[in-house]
Coordinates of C-alpha atoms in Angstrom, one line a residue:
M1 CA -15.8 -32.5 -2.2
S2 CA -19.3 -33.8 -4.4
D3 CA -22.3 -35.1 -2.5
I4 CA -23.9 -36.6 -5.0
L5 CA -22.8 -40.1 -4.7
P6 CA -25.1 -39.8 -1.5
A7 CA -27.6 -38.0 -2.4
W8 CA -28.3 -40.5 -5.7
T9 CA -28.1 -43.6 -3.4
A10 CA -31.2 -41.2 -2.0
V11 CA -32.2 -41.1 -5.1
T12 CA -32.4 -44.8 -6.3
D13 CA -33.2 -46.1 -2.7
W14 CA -36.7 -44.2 -2.5
L15 CA -37.6 -45.8 -5.8
A16 CA -36.2 -48.8 -4.7
V17 CA -38.8 -49.2 -1.5
Y18 CA -42.3 -46.4 -3.2
A19 CA -41.5 -46.3 -7.2
P20 CA -40.2 -50.1 -8.1
A21 CA -41.2 -49.6 -11.9
S22 CA -39.0 -46.6 -11.7
H23 CA -36.4 -48.2 -10.2
A24 CA -37.0 -51.4 -12.2
T25 CA -35.4 -48.4 -15.5
L26 CA -32.2 -48.6 -14.1
R27 CA -29.5 -50.0 -16.0
P28 CA -26.2 -51.4 -14.0
G29 CA -23.2 -49.1 -13.9
V30 CA -20.3 -49.1 -16.7
T31 CA -16.7 -50.1 -16.2
P32 CA -13.9 -48.2 -16.3
A33 CA -12.7 -49.0 -19.6
D34 CA -16.3 -48.1 -21.2
I35 CA -15.7 -44.0 -20.3
R36 CA -11.9 -44.6 -21.8
S37 CA -13.2 -44.7 -24.8
T38 CA -16.7 -42.7 -25.0
E39 CA -13.6 -39.9 -24.0
S40 CA -11.7 -41.3 -27.5
E41 CA -14.4 -41.4 -29.4
L42 CA -15.5 -38.4 -28.6
G43 CA -12.9 -36.3 -28.0
V44 CA -14.1 -34.9 -24.4
S45 CA -13.3 -35.8 -20.6
L46 CA -16.3 -37.3 -19.2
P47 CA -17.5 -34.5 -16.3
A48 CA -16.7 -36.3 -12.5
D49 CA -20.1 -36.0 -11.7
L50 CA -21.1 -37.4 -14.5
I51 CA -19.0 -40.2 -14.6
T52 CA -20.3 -40.6 -10.9
L53 CA -23.5 -41.2 -12.1
L54 CA -22.5 -43.9 -15.2
T55 CA -20.8 -46.1 -12.8
T56 CA -23.1 -46.3 -10.4
H57 CA -26.2 -47.1 -13.2
D58 CA -25.7 -46.6 -16.8
G59 CA -28.5 -44.5 -17.1
T60 CA -32.0 -45.7 -17.6
V61 CA -33.6 -48.3 -20.3
D62 CA -35.7 -47.5 -22.5
A63 CA -39.4 -48.0 -22.1
S64 CA -40.5 -47.3 -25.1
T65 CA -39.2 -50.8 -25.4
L66 CA -40.9 -52.8 -23.0
D67 CA -45.1 -53.3 -22.5
R68 CA -47.1 -51.1 -21.6
D69 CA -50.5 -49.9 -21.2
S70 CA -51.6 -47.2 -23.4
D71 CA -52.3 -44.8 -20.4
E72 CA -49.1 -46.1 -18.0
Y73 CA -47.2 -43.4 -18.2
D74 CA -42.8 -43.4 -18.7
P75 CA -41.5 -45.4 -15.8
G76 CA -38.0 -44.3 -16.6
L77 CA -38.7 -39.9 -16.1
F78 CA -38.3 -40.1 -12.8
L79 CA -34.8 -37.7 -12.8
A80 CA -38.4 -35.0 -13.4
Q81 CA -39.3 -35.4 -15.5
Y82 CA -35.6 -36.5 -17.5
H83 CA -34.3 -39.8 -18.2
L84 CA -30.3 -39.9 -17.4
L85 CA -28.6 -41.4 -20.5
P86 CA -26.8 -44.3 -21.1
L87 CA -23.4 -44.3 -22.5
D88 CA -24.0 -44.9 -25.5
R89 CA -26.7 -42.6 -26.0
I90 CA -24.8 -39.9 -24.2
A91 CA -22.3 -39.9 -27.6
A92 CA -25.7 -39.8 -29.8
V93 CA -26.6 -36.9 -28.2
R94 CA -22.9 -35.4 -28.7
D95 CA -23.0 -36.8 -32.7
S96 CA -26.8 -35.1 -33.1
G97 CA -25.8 -31.1 -32.4
G98 CA -24.4 -30.2 -36.0
S99 CA -20.6 -30.0 -35.9
S100 CA -20.0 -31.6 -32.5
E101 CA -17.1 -29.0 -29.9
Q102 CA -18.5 -26.5 -32.8
F103 CA -22.7 -26.7 -31.0
W104 CA -21.5 -28.7 -26.9
G105 CA -18.6 -26.8 -26.6
P106 CA -17.2 -27.6 -22.4
W107 CA -20.7 -29.2 -22.5
V108 CA -21.4 -32.8 -22.4
P109 CA -25.4 -33.9 -22.6
F110 CA -26.6 -36.9 -19.8
A111 CA -30.3 -36.4 -19.1
V112 CA -33.3 -36.4 -22.3
A113 CA -36.8 -35.1 -21.9
D114 CA -38.1 -37.4 -24.4
Y115 CA -36.1 -40.7 -24.8
S116 CA -36.6 -41.9 -28.3
L117 CA -37.7 -39.2 -30.4
P118 CA -35.5 -37.1 -31.7
P119 CA -34.8 -34.1 -32.2
W120 CA -34.2 -34.0 -28.6
D121 CA -34.1 -32.0 -25.2
G122 CA -32.2 -32.1 -21.8
L123 CA -29.8 -31.0 -19.7
A124 CA -26.2 -31.1 -20.7
V125 CA -23.5 -31.1 -17.8
D126 CA -19.5 -29.1 -18.0
A127 CA -16.6 -30.5 -16.0
T128 CA -17.6 -28.7 -13.6
G129 CA -20.7 -29.7 -12.8
R130 CA -22.6 -26.6 -13.7
L131 CA -26.3 -27.5 -15.5
A132 CA -26.7 -25.9 -19.8
A133 CA -30.8 -26.7 -20.9
F134 CA -30.4 -27.5 -24.3
S135 CA -33.0 -28.1 -27.3
L136 CA -31.2 -29.5 -30.7
A137 CA -35.2 -28.4 -32.0
D138 CA -34.1 -25.1 -31.6
G139 CA -30.7 -25.5 -32.8
E140 CA -29.3 -23.3 -30.2
P141 CA -25.8 -24.4 -28.1
P142 CA -26.8 -25.1 -24.1
T143 CA -26.8 -21.8 -21.8
P144 CA -26.0 -22.8 -17.8
H145 CA -29.0 -23.3 -16.0
A146 CA -29.5 -19.7 -13.3
S147 CA -32.6 -22.5 -11.5
P148 CA -31.7 -22.1 -7.9
A149 CA -32.9 -26.4 -8.3
H150 CA -30.5 -26.0 -11.1
G151 CA -27.8 -24.7 -11.0
T152 CA -25.2 -27.6 -10.9
L153 CA -25.5 -31.2 -10.6
S154 CA -25.0 -31.8 -7.4
E155 CA -27.6 -29.2 -6.4
F156 CA -30.1 -31.1 -8.6
L157 CA -29.7 -34.0 -6.8
N158 CA -30.4 -33.1 -4.3
A159 CA -33.0 -30.9 -4.8
L160 CA -34.2 -34.6 -6.2
A161 CA -33.8 -36.1 -2.7
E162 CA -35.0 -33.5 -0.8
A163 CA -38.1 -33.8 -2.3
L164 CA -38.5 -37.3 -2.8
T165 CA -37.4 -37.3 0.8
R166 CA -38.8 -34.6 2.8
G167 CA -41.8 -33.4 0.4
T168 CA -39.5 -29.6 0.9
G169 CA -37.0 -27.7 -1.0
P170 CA -37.0 -25.7 -4.3
L171 CA -38.2 -28.3 -7.1
M172 CA -41.0 -28.1 -4.4
D173 CA -42.2 -25.2 -5.7
R174 CA -42.7 -26.1 -8.9
T175 CA -43.7 -29.8 -9.9
T176 CA -44.7 -32.2 -7.4
P177 CA -43.3 -36.1 -7.3
G178 CA -46.5 -38.9 -7.4
L179 CA -46.8 -42.7 -7.7
H180 CA -48.5 -44.2 -10.6
R181 CA -48.9 -47.6 -11.3
S182 CA -45.7 -48.0 -9.0
A183 CA -43.9 -45.6 -10.8
L184 CA -42.4 -41.7 -9.7
V185 CA -44.2 -39.1 -12.0
W186 CA -44.1 -35.8 -11.7
G187 CA -47.8 -33.8 -11.8
P188 CA -49.9 -32.7 -11.1
L189 CA -51.2 -35.2 -14.1
P190 CA -53.8 -33.5 -16.3
G191 CA -57.6 -35.0 -16.7
D192 CA -60.3 -35.6 -13.8
G193 CA -59.6 -38.9 -11.7
A194 CA -56.7 -39.7 -12.7
P195 CA -54.7 -42.9 -10.8
W196 CA -52.7 -40.6 -9.1
T197 CA -51.0 -39.6 -5.2
P198 CA -48.5 -37.2 -4.9
V199 CA -46.0 -39.0 -2.7
H200 CA -46.7 -35.7 0.3
P201 CA -49.8 -34.4 -0.1
Q202 CA -49.5 -31.7 2.8
R203 CA -46.6 -30.4 1.0
D204 CA -48.4 -30.7 -2.7
S205 CA -46.8 -27.7 -5.4
T206 CA -50.6 -28.0 -6.7
A207 CA -52.9 -27.7 -4.2

């Protein structure tokens, strides 16, 4: 049985307490009818773990539409520098891959690095929960992730929760969770004196 919901709950509970600006970007979950409608539109069944995520939170809002200062980082990039896509944007991204079935195969995109500017790159998941990286700019179909932190969606979210709550785990080997204007921003941020504070200073991977 997947442990994706406890991991996701640990992440969102942490955001609510320590990074409320990021937590505020989460959208309410979709309904089973919404899922069925999108599956019919795409002609594929969404992975069970992804359905669990989307019925809890339907991705994040597009922060480019929010009133933000010029030096304010996108609060929705809390998913280790990815946005969780809403259900309607999943359909839009998947439809943008040319011949969708040939390009995507069993993979369903669920996270992107830049919400508003195509061509997108990000993460996709298949029916078994495996993760794949994709880049529409390169025109290459998704390829399975080799990283132990990203082998499956469940492993990825558990690694994310571990990094936030304990300051340990595989994600901490190459990036550091930090806070910037009440948002979770993975760093370190460039420049001296940036108002960014690592969540676990004693475990900062850049120290």
